Coordinates of C-alpha atoms in Angstrom, one line a residue:
M27 CA 42.0 106.9 7.3
S28 CA 45.4 106.7 5.6
E29 CA 46.6 103.8 3.5
A30 CA 49.0 102.9 6.3
D31 CA 46.1 102.2 8.6
V32 CA 44.6 99.7 6.2
D33 CA 45.6 96.0 6.8
P34 CA 46.8 94.7 3.5
R35 CA 46.4 91.0 4.5
P36 CA 43.2 89.3 3.2
E37 CA 40.6 88.4 5.7
L38 CA 40.8 84.7 6.7
P39 CA 37.6 82.8 6.4
A40 CA 35.9 81.7 9.6
S41 CA 36.9 78.2 10.7
P42 CA 34.2 75.7 9.5
T43 CA 31.9 74.1 12.1
P44 CA 32.7 70.4 12.5
Y45 CA 30.1 68.1 11.2
V46 CA 28.0 66.4 13.8
P47 CA 26.0 63.4 12.6
P48 CA 22.3 63.5 13.5
P49 CA 21.2 61.2 16.3
P50 CA 20.0 57.8 15.1
V51 CA 16.3 57.4 14.5
G52 CA 14.3 54.4 15.6
P53 CA 15.1 51.5 17.9
Q54 CA 18.7 50.8 18.4
R55 CA 20.1 47.3 18.9
E56 CA 22.8 46.3 21.4
I57 CA 24.9 43.1 21.1
V58 CA 24.9 41.3 24.4
T59 CA 28.0 39.9 25.9
L60 CA 27.3 36.2 26.4
G61 CA 28.5 33.5 28.8
L62 CA 29.3 29.9 28.1
A63 CA 26.2 28.8 30.1
D64 CA 23.8 30.8 27.8
P65 CA 23.4 28.1 25.1
L66 CA 22.1 25.7 27.8
V67 CA 19.6 28.4 28.8
W68 CA 18.4 28.7 25.2
L69 CA 18.0 24.9 25.0
R70 CA 16.0 24.8 28.2
R71 CA 13.7 27.6 27.0
G72 CA 13.3 25.9 23.6
A73 CA 12.3 22.6 25.3
R74 CA 9.7 24.6 27.3
D75 CA 8.2 26.0 24.1
L76 CA 8.2 22.6 22.4
Q77 CA 6.4 21.0 25.3
A78 CA 3.8 23.7 25.4
D79 CA 2.9 23.3 21.7
I80 CA 4.0 19.8 20.9
G81 CA 1.4 19.4 18.1
I82 CA 2.9 22.3 16.1
G83 CA 6.4 21.1 16.8
L84 CA 5.7 17.6 15.5
F85 CA 4.3 19.0 12.3
Y86 CA 7.6 20.8 11.7
G87 CA 9.5 17.8 12.9
M88 CA 7.9 15.7 10.1
C89 CA 9.0 18.3 7.6
F90 CA 12.6 18.2 8.8
W91 CA 12.5 14.4 8.8
A92 CA 11.3 14.4 5.1
M93 CA 14.2 16.7 4.2
A94 CA 16.6 14.3 5.9
L95 CA 15.3 11.3 4.1
T96 CA 15.7 13.2 0.8
L97 CA 19.3 14.0 1.6
A98 CA 20.0 10.4 2.7
A99 CA 18.6 9.1 -0.7
V100 CA 20.9 11.5 -2.6
F101 CA 23.9 10.5 -0.6
R102 CA 23.2 6.9 -1.2
F103 CA 22.9 7.1 -5.0
R104 CA 24.8 10.2 -5.9
P105 CA 27.0 11.3 -3.0
E106 CA 28.8 14.0 -4.9
Y107 CA 25.6 16.0 -5.2
T108 CA 24.8 15.9 -1.5
M109 CA 26.0 19.4 -0.8
S110 CA 24.1 20.7 -3.8
I111 CA 20.9 19.2 -2.4
V112 CA 21.6 20.9 0.9
S113 CA 21.3 24.2 -1.0
G114 CA 17.8 23.2 -2.1
C115 CA 16.9 22.5 1.5
L116 CA 18.0 26.0 2.3
L117 CA 15.2 27.3 0.2
V118 CA 12.7 25.6 2.4
G119 CA 14.5 25.3 5.8
P120 CA 14.4 29.1 6.7
F121 CA 10.7 29.3 6.1
L122 CA 10.1 26.2 8.3
T123 CA 12.2 27.6 11.1
L124 CA 10.5 30.9 10.8
G125 CA 7.2 29.2 11.7
L126 CA 8.8 27.9 14.9
Y127 CA 10.2 31.3 15.7
E128 CA 6.7 32.7 15.4
V129 CA 5.4 30.2 17.9
S130 CA 8.0 31.2 20.4
R131 CA 7.5 34.9 19.6
R132 CA 3.8 34.6 20.3
R133 CA 4.3 32.8 23.6
E134 CA 6.8 35.4 24.7
A135 CA 4.2 38.1 23.8
G136 CA 1.4 36.4 25.7
L137 CA -0.4 35.4 22.5
V138 CA -1.8 32.0 21.7
P139 CA 0.3 30.2 19.0
D140 CA -1.4 28.3 16.2
L141 CA -0.3 26.4 13.2
G142 CA -2.0 28.7 10.7
S143 CA -0.2 31.8 11.8
S144 CA 3.2 30.0 11.9
L145 CA 2.7 28.9 8.3
T146 CA 1.9 32.3 7.0
C147 CA 4.2 34.5 9.2
W148 CA 6.8 34.8 6.4
D149 CA 4.5 36.6 4.0
R150 CA 5.1 39.9 5.7
H151 CA 8.8 39.5 5.3
I152 CA 9.1 37.9 1.9
G153 CA 11.5 40.5 0.5
S154 CA 14.0 40.4 3.3
M155 CA 13.7 36.6 3.6
G156 CA 14.1 36.1 -0.1
L157 CA 17.4 38.1 -0.2
L158 CA 18.8 36.4 2.8
V159 CA 17.9 32.9 1.5
L160 CA 19.6 33.9 -1.8
V161 CA 22.8 34.8 0.0
L162 CA 22.7 31.5 1.9
V163 CA 22.0 29.5 -1.3
V164 CA 25.0 31.1 -3.0
L165 CA 27.2 30.1 -0.1
E166 CA 25.8 26.6 -0.2
L167 CA 26.3 26.4 -4.0
L168 CA 29.9 27.5 -3.6
W169 CA 30.2 24.9 -0.8
G170 CA 28.8 22.2 -3.1
R171 CA 31.1 23.2 -5.9
A172 CA 34.2 23.2 -3.6
S173 CA 33.2 19.7 -2.4
L174 CA 33.0 18.5 -6.0
V175 CA 36.5 19.9 -6.6
V176 CA 37.8 18.1 -3.6
F177 CA 36.3 14.8 -4.8
A178 CA 37.7 15.3 -8.3
V179 CA 41.2 16.0 -7.0
F180 CA 41.3 12.9 -4.8
F181 CA 39.2 10.5 -6.9
N182 CA 40.5 11.3 -10.4
A183 CA 39.3 7.9 -11.7
G184 CA 35.7 9.0 -11.2
M185 CA 33.2 9.8 -8.5
P186 CA 33.1 7.1 -5.9
S187 CA 29.9 5.3 -4.8
T188 CA 28.4 5.8 -1.3
A189 CA 30.4 2.7 -0.1
G190 CA 33.5 4.2 -1.7
V191 CA 33.0 7.5 0.1
L192 CA 32.5 5.8 3.5
Q193 CA 35.6 3.6 2.8
A194 CA 37.6 6.7 1.9
V195 CA 36.6 8.5 5.0
F196 CA 37.5 5.7 7.4
N197 CA 40.6 4.6 5.6
P198 CA 43.7 6.0 7.5
E199 CA 45.6 6.2 4.2
N200 CA 43.2 8.9 2.9
W201 CA 43.8 11.3 5.8
E202 CA 44.6 14.1 3.3
F203 CA 41.2 13.8 1.7
V204 CA 39.5 13.8 5.1
V205 CA 41.4 16.8 6.3
V206 CA 40.9 18.9 3.1
Y207 CA 37.2 17.9 2.9
A208 CA 36.6 18.8 6.6
A209 CA 38.5 22.1 6.3
V210 CA 36.5 23.2 3.2
G211 CA 33.3 22.1 4.8
G212 CA 34.2 23.8 8.1
I213 CA 34.9 27.1 6.4
F214 CA 31.6 27.3 4.5
A215 CA 29.7 25.9 7.5
A216 CA 31.1 28.7 9.7
L217 CA 30.1 31.3 7.1
V218 CA 26.6 30.0 6.8
F219 CA 26.2 29.7 10.5
A220 CA 27.7 33.2 11.2
T221 CA 25.4 34.8 8.6
S222 CA 22.2 33.1 9.8
V223 CA 22.6 32.5 13.6
V224 CA 20.3 35.4 14.5
S225 CA 19.4 37.0 11.2
I226 CA 16.2 35.1 10.4
P227 CA 14.5 35.5 13.8
M228 CA 15.6 39.2 13.7
I229 CA 13.8 39.7 10.4
L230 CA 10.7 38.1 11.9
D231 CA 10.9 40.2 15.1
R232 CA 11.8 43.6 13.7
D233 CA 11.1 43.3 10.0
T234 CA 14.7 44.5 9.2
D235 CA 16.3 44.2 5.8
A236 CA 18.5 41.2 5.0
I237 CA 21.7 43.2 5.0
S238 CA 21.2 44.7 8.5
A239 CA 20.1 41.3 9.8
S240 CA 23.2 39.6 8.3
L241 CA 25.6 42.2 9.6
T242 CA 24.1 41.9 13.1
S243 CA 24.4 38.2 12.9
L244 CA 28.1 38.4 12.0
Q245 CA 28.6 40.9 14.9
V246 CA 27.0 38.5 17.4
F247 CA 29.1 35.7 16.0
F248 CA 32.5 37.4 16.2
N249 CA 31.8 39.4 19.4
N250 CA 30.9 36.2 21.2
L251 CA 33.1 33.7 19.3
P252 CA 33.7 31.1 22.0
V253 CA 30.0 31.0 22.9
M254 CA 28.9 30.9 19.3
L255 CA 31.3 28.1 18.5
L256 CA 29.9 26.2 21.5
W257 CA 26.4 26.8 20.3
G258 CA 27.3 25.6 16.8
A259 CA 28.9 22.5 18.3
L260 CA 25.8 21.7 20.4
I261 CA 23.6 22.1 17.3
T262 CA 25.9 19.8 15.3
L263 CA 25.9 17.2 18.1
L264 CA 22.2 17.2 18.6
V265 CA 21.5 17.0 14.8
G266 CA 24.0 14.1 14.7
I267 CA 22.1 12.3 17.5
A268 CA 18.8 13.1 15.7
L269 CA 19.9 11.3 12.6
L270 CA 20.3 8.0 14.4
P271 CA 18.4 5.8 13.6
W272 CA 16.8 6.8 10.3
G273 CA 16.6 10.5 11.3
L274 CA 13.7 9.9 13.6
G275 CA 15.2 12.1 16.2
L276 CA 14.5 15.1 14.0
L277 CA 10.8 14.8 14.9
L278 CA 11.6 16.4 18.3
I279 CA 15.2 17.7 18.1
G280 CA 14.5 19.7 14.9
P281 CA 11.7 21.8 16.4
W282 CA 13.5 22.0 19.7
L283 CA 16.5 23.6 18.1
G284 CA 14.2 25.9 16.2
H285 CA 12.6 27.2 19.4
A286 CA 16.0 27.4 21.0
T287 CA 17.4 29.5 18.1
W288 CA 14.7 32.1 18.8
H289 CA 15.9 32.4 22.4
A290 CA 19.5 32.6 21.2
Y291 CA 18.5 35.7 19.2
R292 CA 16.6 37.2 22.1
G293 CA 19.5 36.5 24.4
S294 CA 22.1 37.9 22.0
V295 CA 20.5 41.1 20.7
R296 CA 18.9 43.7 23.0
W297 CA 16.7 46.4 21.5
L298 CA 16.6 49.9 23.0
D299 CA 13.1 51.2 22.1

């Protein structure tokens, strides 16, 4: 073969094979598209669970009532620290609601619920729950700090008494304070709600890590924003009703909402096993 027959051009490398990610391993979750009637379905199912195990529900209702009395005492004597105490309640609240989710989970699985199992169900998920509670507490501490800043800006002569706070809220001349305080509270409340709306029952149900549960909760919130805003409004309305008089309504409304939240998770997230 002569030199003229030899191709002087270098041989081009073969085109690389495109990367194909491996198929996901394990159960996959699917975010369900919700309708505006779904929150009423969750409330109805929650009421059914509460009626079926009223003794367990009243136990948790007493715990919620004790937390409300503590918050009321702080608001009466040191109102500027109310949101900070709410942060402390977040250390206990998720573990209490986890017990109610366990009751609903057992009923759904055809098992017999009992108080003992509801009180100890968290011990298998302590790592994930601890990290999630830490995230919620950080958000609540930031919320409390932002509330103190709002108080300091509008009451530069010193923190007002409880009567002073109520007078400021209902005084039309202080509309700027009311608007700013409500806006700050609304932003942080939405963050806390979006992060926790289905994350805690998901940890109980699937033993997922806190990050995956929180991201799923955020997806549920933003993919079904009108329904989730309605659900949050219903929770706020029912809690407001429960606080009158003396918070006694929490004895029933507290556990009712706990059971309903389990059904909100089950209705919002579908698992493809």
